PDB file of N, CA and C in Angstrom:
ATOM      1  N   MET A  19       0.745  -1.326   0.382  1.00  0.00           N
ATOM      2  CA  MET A  19       0.079  -0.146  -0.219  1.00  0.00           C
ATOM      3  C   MET A  19       0.777   1.507  -0.234  1.00  0.00           C
ATOM      4  N   SER A  20       2.049   1.351   0.461  1.00  0.00           N
ATOM      5  CA  SER A  20       2.867   2.432   0.763  1.00  0.00           C
ATOM      6  C   SER A  20       3.898   3.009  -0.509  1.00  0.00           C
ATOM      7  N   ALA A  21       3.865   1.288  -1.311  1.00  0.00           N
ATOM      8  CA  ALA A  21       4.282   1.767  -2.896  1.00  0.00           C
ATOM      9  C   ALA A  21       3.329   2.150  -3.589  1.00  0.00           C
ATOM     10  N   LEU A  22       1.372   2.390  -3.401  1.00  0.00           N
ATOM     11  CA  LEU A  22       1.036   2.933  -4.166  1.00  0.00           C
ATOM     12  C   LEU A  22       0.719   3.946  -4.073  1.00  0.00           C
ATOM     13  N   LEU A  23       0.509   4.773  -2.808  1.00  0.00           N
ATOM     14  CA  LEU A  23       1.050   5.772  -2.969  1.00  0.00           C
ATOM     15  C   LEU A  23       1.895   6.471  -3.362  1.00  0.00           C
ATOM     16  N   GLY A  24       2.914   6.113  -3.051  1.00  0.00           N
ATOM     17  CA  GLY A  24       3.945   6.709  -3.421  1.00  0.00           C
ATOM     18  C   GLY A  24       4.911   7.122  -5.034  1.00  0.00           C
ATOM     19  N   TYR A  25       3.902   5.782  -5.723  1.00  0.00           N
ATOM     20  CA  TYR A  25       3.933   6.592  -7.189  1.00  0.00           C
ATOM     21  C   TYR A  25       2.189   7.308  -7.424  1.00  0.00           C
ATOM     22  N   SER A  26       1.489   7.351  -6.507  1.00  0.00           N
ATOM     23  CA  SER A  26       0.105   7.823  -6.772  1.00  0.00           C
ATOM     24  C   SER A  26       1.194   9.504  -6.643  1.00  0.00           C
ATOM     25  N   LEU A  27       1.856   9.683  -5.608  1.00  0.00           N
ATOM     26  CA  LEU A  27       2.915  11.246  -5.321  1.00  0.00           C
ATOM     27  C   LEU A  27       3.453  11.919  -6.622  1.00  0.00           C
ATOM     28  N   CYS A  28       3.692  10.408  -6.890  1.00  0.00           N
ATOM     29  CA  CYS A  28       4.217  10.967  -7.869  1.00  0.00           C
ATOM     30  C   CYS A  28       4.089  11.099  -9.462  1.00  0.00           C
ATOM     31  N   LEU A  29       3.479  10.620  -9.507  1.00  0.00           N
ATOM     32  CA  LEU A  29       2.110  11.200 -10.860  1.00  0.00           C
ATOM     33  C   LEU A  29       1.566  12.288 -10.427  1.00  0.00           C
ATOM     34  N   GLY A  30       1.263  12.665  -9.288  1.00  0.00           N
ATOM     35  CA  GLY A  30       0.693  14.081  -8.755  1.00  0.00           C
ATOM     36  C   GLY A  30       2.015  14.598  -8.355  1.00  0.00           C
ATOM     37  N   ALA A  31       3.326  15.130  -8.413  1.00  0.00           N
ATOM     38  CA  ALA A  31       3.982  15.573  -8.700  1.00  0.00           C
ATOM     39  C   ALA A  31       4.439  16.031 -10.292  1.00  0.00           C
ATOM     40  N   THR A  32       4.468  15.059 -11.185  1.00  0.00           N
ATOM     41  CA  THR A  32       4.899  15.091 -12.634  1.00  0.00           C
ATOM     42  C   THR A  32       3.705  16.055 -13.325  1.00  0.00           C
ATOM     43  N   LEU A  33       2.249  15.604 -12.581  1.00  0.00           N
ATOM     44  CA  LEU A  33       1.616  16.680 -13.496  1.00  0.00           C
ATOM     45  C   LEU A  33       1.782  18.080 -13.347  1.00  0.00           C
ATOM     46  N   ILE A  34       1.307  18.070 -12.010  1.00  0.00           N
ATOM     47  CA  ILE A  34       2.202  19.834 -11.511  1.00  0.00           C
ATOM     48  C   ILE A  34       3.291  20.256 -11.528  1.00  0.00           C
ATOM     49  N   VAL A  35       4.248  19.472 -12.261  1.00  0.00           N
ATOM     50  CA  VAL A  35       5.691  20.136 -12.986  1.00  0.00           C
ATOM     51  C   VAL A  35       5.056  20.137 -14.882  1.00  0.00           C
ATOM     52  N   ILE A  36       4.523  19.785 -14.798  1.00  0.00           N
ATOM     53  CA  ILE A  36       3.612  19.773 -16.223  1.00  0.00           C
ATOM     54  C   ILE A  36       2.745  20.618 -16.689  1.00  0.00           C
ATOM     55  N   ALA A  37       2.167  20.984 -15.102  1.00  0.00           N
ATOM     56  CA  ALA A  37       1.229  22.463 -15.204  1.00  0.00           C
ATOM     57  C   ALA A  37       2.015  23.036 -15.837  1.00  0.00           C
ATOM     58  N   GLY A  38       3.474  24.098 -14.999  1.00  0.00           N
ATOM     59  CA  GLY A  38       4.482  24.699 -14.587  1.00  0.00           C
ATOM     60  C   GLY A  38       4.988  24.795 -15.989  1.00  0.00           C
ATOM     61  N   ASP A  39       5.840  23.370 -16.348  1.00  0.00           N
ATOM     62  CA  ASP A  39       6.001  23.595 -17.540  1.00  0.00           C
ATOM     63  C   ASP A  39       4.783  24.679 -18.717  1.00  0.00           C
ATOM     64  N   PHE A  40       3.964  24.398 -19.098  1.00  0.00           N
ATOM     65  CA  PHE A  40       3.183  24.563 -20.296  1.00  0.00           C
ATOM     66  C   PHE A  40       2.582  26.081 -19.340  1.00  0.00           C
ATOM     67  N   VAL A  41       2.684  26.380 -18.172  1.00  0.00           N
ATOM     68  CA  VAL A  41       2.089  28.162 -17.576  1.00  0.00           C
ATOM     69  C   VAL A  41       3.704  28.455 -18.098  1.00  0.00           C
ATOM     70  N   LEU A  42       5.041  28.262 -18.164  1.00  0.00           N
ATOM     71  CA  LEU A  42       6.223  29.229 -18.206  1.00  0.00           C
ATOM     72  C   LEU A  42       6.274  29.261 -19.582  1.00  0.00           C
ATOM     73  N   LYS A  43       5.976  27.885 -20.337  1.00  0.00           N
ATOM     74  CA  LYS A  43       6.006  28.218 -21.638  1.00  0.00           C
ATOM     75  C   LYS A  43       5.120  29.251 -22.304  1.00  0.00           C
ATOM     76  N   SER A  44       3.986  29.336 -22.130  1.00  0.00           N
ATOM     77  CA  SER A  44       3.055  30.000 -21.843  1.00  0.00           C
ATOM     78  C   SER A  44       3.060  31.694 -21.751  1.00  0.00           C
ATOM     79  N   ALA A  45       4.364  31.979 -21.319  1.00  0.00           N
ATOM     80  CA  ALA A  45       4.447  32.843 -20.760  1.00  0.00           C
ATOM     81  C   ALA A  45       6.340  33.454 -21.388  1.00  0.00           C
ATOM     82  N   VAL A  46       6.269  32.451 -22.491  1.00  0.00           N
ATOM     83  CA  VAL A  46       7.242  32.677 -22.984  1.00  0.00           C
ATOM     84  C   VAL A  46       7.095  33.245 -24.296  1.00  0.00           C
ATOM     85  N   ASP A  47       5.525  32.493 -25.090  1.00  0.00           N
ATOM     86  CA  ASP A  47       5.076  32.994 -25.944  1.00  0.00           C
ATOM     87  C   ASP A  47       4.815  34.327 -26.183  1.00  0.00           C
ATOM     88  N   LYS A  48       4.119  34.271 -24.569  1.00  0.00           N
ATOM     89  CA  LYS A  48       3.429  35.984 -25.093  1.00  0.00           C
ATOM     90  C   LYS A  48       4.448  37.264 -25.028  1.00  0.00           C
ATOM     91  N   GLY A  49       5.991  36.523 -24.530  1.00  0.00           N
ATOM     92  CA  GLY A  49       6.754  37.225 -24.325  1.00  0.00           C
ATOM     93  C   GLY A  49       6.502  38.457 -22.997  1.00  0.00           C
ATOM     94  N   HIS A  50       6.480  37.291 -21.907  1.00  0.00           N
ATOM     95  CA  HIS A  50       6.197  37.980 -20.591  1.00  0.00           C
ATOM     96  C   HIS A  50       7.296  38.144 -19.430  1.00  0.00           C
ATOM     97  N   ALA A  51       7.583  39.095 -18.937  1.00  0.00           N
ATOM     98  CA  ALA A  51       8.635  39.761 -18.639  1.00  0.00           C
ATOM     99  C   ALA A  51       9.211  38.080 -16.776  1.00  0.00           C
ATOM    100  N   LEU A  52      10.542  38.762 -16.863  1.00  0.00           N
ATOM    101  CA  LEU A  52      10.747  37.625 -15.705  1.00  0.00           C
ATOM    102  C   LEU A  52      10.065  37.555 -14.347  1.00  0.00           C
ATOM    103  N   HIS A  53       9.259  38.730 -13.779  1.00  0.00           N
ATOM    104  CA  HIS A  53       8.345  38.661 -12.945  1.00  0.00           C
ATOM    105  C   HIS A  53       7.083  39.110 -12.986  1.00  0.00           C
ATOM    106  N   SER A  54       6.575  38.470 -14.391  1.00  0.00           N
ATOM    107  CA  SER A  54       5.351  38.248 -14.721  1.00  0.00           C
ATOM    108  C   SER A  54       4.546  37.535 -14.007  1.00  0.00           C
ATOM    109  N   PRO A  55       2.980  37.600 -13.159  1.00  0.00           N
ATOM    110  CA  PRO A  55       2.564  37.145 -12.587  1.00  0.00           C
ATOM    111  C   PRO A  55       3.052  35.649 -13.408  1.00  0.00           C
ATOM    112  N   SER A  56       2.307  35.634 -14.528  1.00  0.00           N
ATOM    113  CA  SER A  56       2.860  33.499 -14.711  1.00  0.00           C
ATOM    114  C   SER A  56       4.212  33.296 -14.643  1.00  0.00           C
ATOM    115  N   VAL A  57       4.737  33.454 -14.901  1.00  0.00           N
ATOM    116  CA  VAL A  57       6.190  33.405 -14.379  1.00  0.00           C
ATOM    117  C   VAL A  57       5.940  32.886 -12.530  1.00  0.00           C
ATOM    118  N   PHE A  58       5.298  33.676 -11.826  1.00  0.00           N
ATOM    119  CA  PHE A  58       5.204  33.512 -10.961  1.00  0.00           C
ATOM    120  C   PHE A  58       4.799  32.451 -10.903  1.00  0.00           C
ATOM    121  N   LEU A  59       3.383  31.975 -10.841  1.00  0.00           N
ATOM    122  CA  LEU A  59       2.551  31.297 -11.273  1.00  0.00           C
ATOM    123  C   LEU A  59       3.746  29.674 -11.209  1.00  0.00           C
ATOM    124  N   GLY A  60       4.284  29.430 -12.639  1.00  0.00           N
ATOM    125  CA  GLY A  60       5.579  28.001 -13.015  1.00  0.00           C
ATOM    126  C   GLY A  60       5.734  27.989 -11.116  1.00  0.00           C
ATOM    127  N   CYS A  61       7.030  28.930 -10.932  1.00  0.00           N
ATOM    128  CA  CYS A  61       7.715  28.951  -9.474  1.00  0.00           C
ATOM    129  C   CYS A  61       7.043  27.846  -9.195  1.00  0.00           C
ATOM    130  N   VAL A  62       5.629  28.644  -8.167  1.00  0.00           N
ATOM    131  CA  VAL A  62       5.022  27.839  -7.607  1.00  0.00           C
ATOM    132  C   VAL A  62       4.662  26.486  -7.960  1.00  0.00           C
ATOM    133  N   LEU A  63       4.442  26.037  -9.179  1.00  0.00           N
ATOM    134  CA  LEU A  63       3.699  25.135  -9.850  1.00  0.00           C
ATOM    135  C   LEU A  63       4.837  24.164  -9.050  1.00  0.00           C
ATOM    136  N   TYR A  64       6.044  24.945  -9.415  1.00  0.00           N
ATOM    137  CA  TYR A  64       7.160  23.858  -9.650  1.00  0.00           C
ATOM    138  C   TYR A  64       7.944  23.013  -7.407  1.00  0.00           C
ATOM    139  N   ALA A  65       7.810  23.959  -6.982  1.00  0.00           N
ATOM    140  CA  ALA A  65       8.052  24.012  -5.564  1.00  0.00           C
ATOM    141  C   ALA A  65       7.239  23.468  -5.141  1.00  0.00           C
ATOM    142  N   ALA A  66       6.007  23.625  -5.308  1.00  0.00           N
ATOM    143  CA  ALA A  66       4.468  22.865  -5.324  1.00  0.00           C
ATOM    144  C   ALA A  66       5.363  21.011  -5.660  1.00  0.00           C
ATOM    145  N   SER A  67       5.581  21.102  -6.909  1.00  0.00           N
ATOM    146  CA  SER A  67       6.127  19.460  -7.432  1.00  0.00           C
ATOM    147  C   SER A  67       7.553  19.576  -6.392  1.00  0.00           C
ATOM    148  N   ALA A  68       8.273  20.041  -6.085  1.00  0.00           N
ATOM    149  CA  ALA A  68       9.226  19.409  -5.127  1.00  0.00           C
ATOM    150  C   ALA A  68       8.656  18.849  -3.222  1.00  0.00           C
ATOM    151  N   ALA A  69       7.453  19.697  -2.800  1.00  0.00           N
ATOM    152  CA  ALA A  69       6.926  19.357  -1.637  1.00  0.00           C
ATOM    153  C   ALA A  69       6.342  17.416  -2.118  1.00  0.00           C
ATOM    154  N   GLY A  70       5.619  17.439  -3.585  1.00  0.00           N
ATOM    155  CA  GLY A  70       4.880  15.831  -3.161  1.00  0.00           C
ATOM    156  C   GLY A  70       5.904  15.505  -3.850  1.00  0.00           C
ATOM    157  N   TRP A  71       7.005  15.666  -4.400  1.00  0.00           N
ATOM    158  CA  TRP A  71       8.775  14.767  -4.652  1.00  0.00           C
ATOM    159  C   TRP A  71       9.009  14.480  -2.949  1.00  0.00           C
ATOM    160  N   PHE A  72       9.138  15.027  -2.685  1.00  0.00           N
ATOM    161  CA  PHE A  72       9.582  14.794  -1.119  1.00  0.00           C
ATOM    162  C   PHE A  72       8.891  13.670  -0.546  1.00  0.00           C
ATOM    163  N   LEU A  73       7.503  14.016  -0.155  1.00  0.00           N
ATOM    164  CA  LEU A  73       6.329  12.902  -0.183  1.00  0.00           C
ATOM    165  C   LEU A  73       6.203  11.857  -0.876  1.00  0.00           C
ATOM    166  N   ALA A  74       6.787  11.415  -1.887  1.00  0.00           N
ATOM    167  CA  ALA A  74       6.839  10.764  -2.986  1.00  0.00           C
ATOM    168  C   ALA A  74       7.804   9.430  -1.788  1.00  0.00           C
ATOM    169  N   MET A  75       8.884  10.038  -2.218  1.00  0.00           N
ATOM    170  CA  MET A  75      10.338   9.312  -1.690  1.00  0.00           C
ATOM    171  C   MET A  75      10.356   8.901   0.065  1.00  0.00           C
ATOM    172  N   ARG A  76       9.563   9.088   0.910  1.00  0.00           N
ATOM    173  CA  ARG A  76       9.140   9.302   1.474  1.00  0.00           C
ATOM    174  C   ARG A  76       8.752   7.476   1.918  1.00  0.00           C
ATOM    175  N   HIS A  77       8.394   7.174   0.677  1.00  0.00           N
ATOM    176  CA  HIS A  77       7.185   5.736   0.396  1.00  0.00           C
ATOM    177  C   HIS A  77       8.594   5.285  -0.790  1.00  0.00           C
ATOM    178  N   VAL A  78       9.253   5.132  -1.285  1.00  0.00           N
ATOM    179  CA  VAL A  78       9.537   4.366  -2.728  1.00  0.00           C
ATOM    180  C   VAL A  78      10.844   4.671  -2.757  1.00  0.00           C
ATOM    181  N   SER A  79      12.073   4.447  -2.744  1.00  0.00           N
ATOM    182  CA  SER A  79      13.795   4.420  -3.397  1.00  0.00           C
ATOM    183  C   SER A  79      13.412   5.591  -4.561  1.00  0.00           C
ATOM    184  N   LEU A  80      14.765   6.458  -5.002  1.00  0.00           N
ATOM    185  CA  LEU A  80      15.181   7.120  -5.351  1.00  0.00           C
ATOM    186  C   LEU A  80      15.172   6.989  -7.190  1.00  0.00           C
ATOM    187  N   ALA A  81      15.403   5.907  -6.287  1.00  0.00           N
ATOM    188  CA  ALA A  81      15.008   4.945  -8.323  1.00  0.00           C
ATOM    189  C   ALA A  81      13.707   5.021  -8.760  1.00  0.00           C
ATOM    190  N   GLN A  82      13.154   4.008  -8.195  1.00  0.00           N
ATOM    191  CA  GLN A  82      12.176   4.007  -8.365  1.00  0.00           C
ATOM    192  C   GLN A  82      11.362   4.848  -8.563  1.00  0.00           C
ATOM    193  N   THR A  83      11.550   6.071  -7.144  1.00  0.00           N
ATOM    194  CA  THR A  83      11.013   8.286  -8.226  1.00  0.00           C
ATOM    195  C   THR A  83      11.184   7.888  -9.566  1.00  0.00           C
ATOM    196  N   GLY A  84      12.447   7.871  -9.896  1.00  0.00           N
ATOM    197  CA  GLY A  84      12.555   8.572 -11.418  1.00  0.00           C
ATOM    198  C   GLY A  84      12.124   7.831 -12.698  1.00  0.00           C
ATOM    199  N   VAL A  85      12.040   6.096 -12.061  1.00  0.00           N
ATOM    200  CA  VAL A  85      11.198   5.668 -13.432  1.00  0.00           C
ATOM    201  C   VAL A  85       9.957   5.557 -13.784  1.00  0.00           C
ATOM    202  N   ALA A  86       9.107   5.823 -11.982  1.00  0.00           N
ATOM    203  CA  ALA A  86       8.033   6.915 -12.394  1.00  0.00           C
ATOM    204  C   ALA A  86       7.699   7.886 -13.180  1.00  0.00           C
ATOM    205  N   SER A  87       9.105   8.786 -12.165  1.00  0.00           N
ATOM    206  CA  SER A  87       8.789  10.840 -12.538  1.00  0.00           C
ATOM    207  C   SER A  87       8.885  10.304 -14.633  1.00  0.00           C
ATOM    208  N   ALA A  88       9.738   9.340 -15.280  1.00  0.00           N
ATOM    209  CA  ALA A  88       9.581   9.074 -16.174  1.00  0.00           C
ATOM    210  C   ALA A  88       9.281   8.720 -17.566  1.00  0.00           C
ATOM    211  N   LEU A  89       9.191   8.139 -17.008  1.00  0.00           N
ATOM    212  CA  LEU A  89       7.155   6.887 -17.038  1.00  0.00           C
ATOM    213  C   LEU A  89       5.746   8.540 -16.699  1.00  0.00           C
ATOM    214  N   PHE A  90       5.622   8.755 -16.463  1.00  0.00           N
ATOM    215  CA  PHE A  90       4.446   9.303 -15.355  1.00  0.00           C
ATOM    216  C   PHE A  90       4.895  10.958 -17.483  1.00  0.00           C
ATOM    217  N   THR A  91       5.480  11.222 -16.701  1.00  0.00           N
ATOM    218  CA  THR A  91       5.644  12.304 -17.890  1.00  0.00           C
ATOM    219  C   THR A  91       5.839  12.029 -19.868  1.00  0.00           C
ATOM    220  N   LEU A  92       5.628  10.870 -19.770  1.00  0.00           N
ATOM    221  CA  LEU A  92       6.360  10.092 -21.277  1.00  0.00           C
ATOM    222  C   LEU A  92       4.817   9.794 -21.435  1.00  0.00           C
ATOM    223  N   MET A  93       4.318   8.910 -19.891  1.00  0.00           N
ATOM    224  CA  MET A  93       2.798   9.738 -21.062  1.00  0.00           C
ATOM    225  C   MET A  93       2.186  11.150 -20.944  1.00  0.00           C
ATOM    226  N   ALA A  94       2.201  11.581 -20.329  1.00  0.00           N
ATOM    227  CA  ALA A  94       1.269  12.779 -19.576  1.00  0.00           C
ATOM    228  C   ALA A  94       1.690  13.399 -21.035  1.00  0.00           C
ATOM    229  N   LEU A  95       3.210  13.194 -21.924  1.00  0.00           N
ATOM    230  CA  LEU A  95       3.429  14.340 -23.131  1.00  0.00           C
ATOM    231  C   LEU A  95       2.515  13.125 -23.876  1.00  0.00           C
ATOM    232  N   VAL A  96       2.728  12.441 -24.478  1.00  0.00           N
ATOM    233  CA  VAL A  96       2.478  11.878 -26.301  1.00  0.00           C
ATOM    234  C   VAL A  96       0.545  11.800 -25.122  1.00  0.00           C
ATOM    235  N   THR A  97       0.171  11.693 -24.721  1.00  0.00           N
ATOM    236  CA  THR A  97      -1.399  11.477 -24.088  1.00  0.00           C
ATOM    237  C   THR A  97      -1.284  13.321 -25.309  1.00  0.00           C
ATOM    238  N   MET A  98      -1.106  14.211 -24.257  1.00  0.00           N
ATOM    239  CA  MET A  98      -0.726  16.130 -24.561  1.00  0.00           C
ATOM    240  C   MET A  98      -0.736  15.966 -26.333  1.00  0.00           C
ATOM    241  N   GLY A  99      -0.019  15.498 -26.735  1.00  0.00           N
ATOM    242  CA  GLY A  99       0.678  15.674 -28.506  1.00  0.00           C
ATOM    243  C   GLY A  99      -0.608  14.940 -29.561  1.00  0.00           C
ATOM    244  N   VAL A 100      -1.122  13.372 -29.015  1.00  0.00           N
ATOM    245  CA  VAL A 100      -2.045  13.229 -29.548  1.00  0.00           C
ATOM    246  C   VAL A 100      -3.373  13.297 -29.078  1.00  0.00           C
ATOM    247  N   VAL A 101      -3.654  13.908 -28.367  1.00  0.00           N
ATOM    248  CA  VAL A 101      -4.961  14.867 -28.574  1.00  0.00           C
ATOM    249  C   VAL A 101      -5.386  16.358 -28.277  1.00  0.00           C
ATOM    250  N   LEU A 102      -3.867  17.382 -28.348  1.00  0.00           N
ATOM    251  CA  LEU A 102      -4.164  18.399 -28.422  1.00  0.00           C
ATOM    252  C   LEU A 102      -4.051  19.291 -29.263  1.00  0.00           C
ATOM    253  N   PHE A 103      -3.095  17.855 -30.107  1.00  0.00           N
ATOM    254  CA  PHE A 103      -1.948  18.763 -31.170  1.00  0.00           C
ATOM    255  C   PHE A 103      -2.490  17.148 -32.146  1.00  0.00           C
ATOM    256  N   GLY A 104      -2.567  16.320 -32.488  1.00  0.00           N
ATOM    257  CA  GLY A 104      -2.990  15.382 -33.313  1.00  0.00           C
ATOM    258  C   GLY A 104      -1.988  15.071 -33.720  1.00  0.00           C
ATOM    259  N   GLU A 105      -0.997  14.388 -33.055  1.00  0.00           N
ATOM    260  CA  GLU A 105       0.026  13.726 -33.528  1.00  0.00           C
ATOM    261  C   GLU A 105      -0.245  12.210 -33.158  1.00  0.00           C
ATOM    262  N   LYS A 106      -0.135  11.460 -34.365  1.00  0.00           N
ATOM    263  CA  LYS A 106      -0.310   9.968 -34.543  1.00  0.00           C
ATOM    264  C   LYS A 106       1.594   9.176 -34.116  1.00  0.00           C
ATOM    265  N   LEU A 107       0.743   8.265 -34.153  1.00  0.00           N
ATOM    266  CA  LEU A 107       2.368   7.369 -33.154  1.00  0.00           C
ATOM    267  C   LEU A 107       2.773   6.484 -33.963  1.00  0.00           C
ATOM    268  N   ALA A 108       4.074   6.124 -34.451  1.00  0.00           N
ATOM    269  CA  ALA A 108       4.311   5.134 -35.037  1.00  0.00           C
ATOM    270  C   ALA A 108       4.837   3.427 -34.117  1.00  0.00           C
ATOM    271  N   LEU A 109       4.666   3.085 -34.417  1.00  0.00           N
ATOM    272  CA  LEU A 109       4.307   1.234 -34.433  1.00  0.00           C
ATOM    273  C   LEU A 109       5.509   1.617 -32.889  1.00  0.00           C
ATOM    274  N   ARG A 110       6.797   1.935 -33.520  1.00  0.00           N
ATOM    275  CA  ARG A 110       8.124   1.549 -32.858  1.00  0.00           C
ATOM    276  C   ARG A 110       7.925   2.873 -31.546  1.00  0.00           C
ATOM    277  N   GLU A 111       7.321   4.076 -31.385  1.00  0.00           N
ATOM    278  CA  GLU A 111       7.076   4.397 -30.644  1.00  0.00           C
ATOM    279  C   GLU A 111       5.680   3.903 -30.028  1.00  0.00           C
ATOM    280  N   VAL A 112       4.911   3.094 -30.052  1.00  0.00           N
ATOM    281  CA  VAL A 112       3.917   2.292 -28.815  1.00  0.00           C
ATOM    282  C   VAL A 112       4.943   0.765 -28.118  1.00  0.00           C
ATOM    283  N   PHE A 113       6.450   0.439 -29.292  1.00  0.00           N
ATOM    284  CA  PHE A 113       6.833  -0.338 -28.119  1.00  0.00           C
ATOM    285  C   PHE A 113       7.482   0.490 -27.245  1.00  0.00           C
ATOM    286  N   GLY A 114       8.375   1.646 -27.832  1.00  0.00           N
ATOM    287  CA  GLY A 114       8.998   2.237 -26.697  1.00  0.00           C
ATOM    288  C   GLY A 114       8.059   2.601 -25.130  1.00  0.00           C
ATOM    289  N   ILE A 115       7.104   2.931 -26.036  1.00  0.00           N
ATOM    290  CA  ILE A 115       5.983   3.056 -23.952  1.00  0.00           C
ATOM    291  C   ILE A 115       5.453   2.097 -23.408  1.00  0.00           C
ATOM    292  N   ALA A 116       5.849   0.955 -23.663  1.00  0.00           N
ATOM    293  CA  ALA A 116       5.084  -0.316 -23.914  1.00  0.00           C
ATOM    294  C   ALA A 116       6.619  -0.844 -22.698  1.00  0.00           C
ATOM    295  N   MET A 117       7.364  -0.964 -23.309  1.00  0.00           N
ATOM    296  CA  MET A 117       9.365  -0.716 -22.748  1.00  0.00           C
ATOM    297  C   MET A 117       8.501   0.067 -21.237  1.00  0.00           C
ATOM    298  N   ALA A 118       8.787   0.885 -21.393  1.00  0.00           N
ATOM    299  CA  ALA A 118       8.880   2.255 -19.939  1.00  0.00           C
ATOM    300  C   ALA A 118       7.578   1.506 -18.952  1.00  0.00           C
ATOM    301  N   VAL A 119       6.710   0.945 -19.232  1.00  0.00           N
ATOM    302  CA  VAL A 119       5.613   0.209 -18.370  1.00  0.00           C
ATOM    303  C   VAL A 119       6.358  -1.008 -17.963  1.00  0.00           C
ATOM    304  N   GLY A 120       7.387  -1.998 -18.724  1.00  0.00           N
ATOM    305  CA  GLY A 120       7.574  -2.769 -18.209  1.00  0.00           C
ATOM    306  C   GLY A 120       8.994  -2.346 -17.861  1.00  0.00           C
ATOM    307  N   SER A 121       9.815  -1.267 -17.565  1.00  0.00           N
ATOM    308  CA  SER A 121      10.732  -0.652 -16.875  1.00  0.00           C
ATOM    309  C   SER A 121       9.872  -0.604 -15.466  1.00  0.00           C
ATOM    310  N   MET A 122       9.038  -0.294 -15.698  1.00  0.00           N
ATOM    311  CA  MET A 122       8.626   0.828 -14.316  1.00  0.00           C
ATOM    312  C   MET A 122       7.729  -0.023 -12.870  1.00  0.00           C
ATOM    313  N   LEU A 123       7.484  -1.473 -14.154  1.00  0.00           N
ATOM    314  CA  LEU A 123       6.884  -3.057 -13.875  1.00  0.00           C
ATOM    315  C   LEU A 123       7.789  -3.500 -12.841  1.00  0.00           C
ATOM    316  N   LEU A 124       9.092  -3.707 -13.518  1.00  0.00           N
ATOM    317  CA  LEU A 124      10.255  -4.251 -13.099  1.00  0.00           C
ATOM    318  C   LEU A 124      11.364  -3.655 -11.802  1.00  0.00           C
ATOM    319  N   MET A 125      10.086  -2.218 -11.878  1.00  0.00           N
ATOM    320  CA  MET A 125      11.374  -1.276 -10.563  1.00  0.00           C
ATOM    321  C   MET A 125      10.715  -1.231  -9.375  1.00  0.00           C
ATOM    322  N   ALA A 126       9.615  -1.629  -9.950  1.00  0.00           N
ATOM    323  CA  ALA A 126       8.355  -1.643  -8.683  1.00  0.00           C
ATOM    324  C   ALA A 126       8.296  -2.486  -7.249  1.00  0.00           C
ATOM    325  N   ARG A 127       8.803  -2.210  -6.344  1.00  0.00           N
ATOM    326  CA  ARG A 127       8.870  -3.371  -5.523  1.00  0.00           C
ATOM    327  C   ARG A 127       7.308  -3.345  -4.765  1.00  0.00           C
ATOM    328  N   VAL A 128       7.299  -5.078  -4.129  1.00  0.00           N
ATOM    329  CA  VAL A 128       6.309  -5.237  -3.472  1.00  0.00           C
ATOM    330  C   VAL A 128       6.251  -5.802  -2.424  1.00  0.00           C
ATOM    331  N   ALA A 129       5.564  -5.669  -1.559  1.00  0.00           N
ATOM    332  CA  ALA A 129       6.305  -5.369  -0.017  1.00  0.00           C
ATOM    333  C   ALA A 129       4.550  -7.345   0.552  1.00  0.00           C
TER     334      ALA A 129
END
């Protein structure tokens, strides 16, 4: 149960980082200054994700956290690309995603 909580916290922290990336990228694209509210919001989101990582690492190892972060980021970005930008996945990319999921399963520790 503890590992499941840890992975859930990793997922939450990853989604917060991605939201921060989106806010900062939007601020850059709109020409906002470094001291703009958008940049401040992006920094706040990054700080919130750090708290999420701290809590996640109480339940899973650093290696597990790293694999979970990479997998969750991959899945979120692939989903955004397909859903929001109409990108197509090649068979090779589908296999890559399957291998990423496999690596997380191999890194998972069963209590």
